Amino acid sequence: MRIIKKSKEINSVFNSIKETGFVPTLGSLHKGHEYLIKKSVKQNRVTFVSIFLNPKQFNNKKDMEKYPKKLSDDIKICKKNKVDYLFIPSFEEVYSWKTKKRSFPKIQKIMEHRYRKGHFIGVLKVIEKLIDIIPASRLYLGEKDFQQLKIIEDYFKINKIKTKIVKCKTIRNNDGLALSSRNKLLKNSDLKKAADIINFIKKVKFIKYSLAQKKKCIIQFLKNNKISFDYVEFINLKKFTTLEKQSRYMRIFIAFYISKTRLIDNI
Ligand code: AMP
């Protein structure tokens, strides 16, 4: 595995190779990231992983300071999974890269875009650079961050970017909680509490209740357990709009806080 810090060096690799996969990350890798990496290694001749804690997508400075960082472990994980190129750029390296002028899609003011001001603009700004520095044939993104995935998909569509997006399922721990770098900030009892919420939502999803009743039931559960939350939304995954009526494309999206750590999931 080659570790590269300079954008020019990584970009020049593309003169000689085809069938490339790219897994962008914020670092502090876990089995969820590993699933994406393994998929890319299987489907491509060459796999790129980037580790870049992008300040532009953190709407809260403290959140970025607290974000778990474990570069030496990340490097080991990438080596173990046979990553070919690990890109670890500095802020200047990413943002001084000159890209073509492209348009950003219109983002619906729901969920993360409503509660984390500027977050997705920050995500698009970094993806715009990274996908130009690493113009891979396939980009691996997790459904754990479904709204982000949808926005990047829209961005690729309107700008006719040829890279194919490979959607990857959410990897969970044995209790059903989605793996997340932020889980590393939580004690075992907190992880258990978070898993209980997810399992409750899973149950409610399939009860024969109206959407309003389901939502009420989930919110009551959160209140009873003194869990603060930003939203509980029922989304039509096909259209990516808020649902009014039951649909087989329904997924329940949630952002909640456990010991001040914000977790998101969709079930
Ligand atoms: P992050 O480092 O949190 O930005 O995540 C990098 C990529 O890994 C994103 O596409 C995430 O959606 C994906 N990812 C994060 N957690 C998981 C998980 N538990 N299962 C599958 N993919 C994940």
Coordinates of N, CA and C and ligand atoms in Angstrom, one line a residue, residues 24-26 30 32-33 36 67 141-142 144-145 169-171 179, ligand 1:
P24 N -14.1 7.4 0.2 CA -13.7 8.5 1.0 C -14.2 8.4 2.4
T25 N -13.4 8.8 3.4 CA -13.7 8.7 4.8 C -13.2 9.9 5.6
L26 N -13.7 10.0 6.8 CA -13.2 11.0 7.7 C -12.2 10.4 8.7
H30 N -13.8 1.8 11.0 CA -14.4 0.6 11.7 C -14.9 -0.4 10.7
G32 N -17.7 -0.9 9.4 CA -18.6 -0.3 8.4 C -17.8 0.2 7.2
H33 N -16.7 0.9 7.5 CA -15.8 1.4 6.5 C -15.1 0.2 5.8
L36 N -17.1 -1.3 3.0 CA -17.0 -0.6 1.7 C -15.6 -0.9 1.0
Y67 N -14.1 14.6 17.5 CA -14.2 13.5 16.6 C -13.1 12.5 16.8
L141 N -20.3 4.4 -1.2 CA -20.9 5.3 -0.1 C -21.8 4.4 0.7
G142 N -22.0 4.7 2.0 CA -22.8 3.9 2.9 C -24.2 4.5 3.0
K144 N -25.8 4.3 5.6 CA -25.9 4.8 6.9 C -26.1 6.4 6.8
D145 N -25.5 7.0 5.8 CA -25.6 8.4 5.6 C -26.5 8.6 4.3
K169 N -24.8 -1.3 2.1 CA -25.7 -1.4 3.3 C -25.1 -1.0 4.6
T170 N -25.9 -0.7 5.6 CA -25.3 -0.3 6.9 C -24.9 -1.5 7.7
I171 N -23.7 -1.5 8.2 CA -23.2 -2.5 9.0 C -23.4 -2.2 10.5
L179 N -22.7 0.9 13.1 CA -21.3 1.2 13.5 C -21.1 2.7 13.0
Ligands
AMP1 P1 -17.4 8.7 7.4 O1 -16.0 8.4 7.7 O2 -18.3 8.6 8.6 O3 -17.6 9.9 6.5 O4 -17.9 7.5 6.5 C1 -17.3 7.2 5.2 C2 -18.2 6.3 4.5 O5 -18.5 5.1 5.2 C3 -19.6 6.9 4.2 O6 -20.0 6.6 2.9 C4 -20.5 6.3 5.2 O7 -21.8 6.3 4.8 C5 -19.9 4.9 5.3 N1 -20.2 4.3 6.6 C6 -20.1 4.8 7.8 N2 -20.6 4.0 8.8 C7 -21.1 2.9 8.1 C8 -21.7 1.7 8.5 N3 -22.0 1.4 9.8 N4 -22.0 0.8 7.5 C9 -21.8 1.0 6.2 N5 -21.2 2.2 5.8 C10 -20.8 3.1 6.7

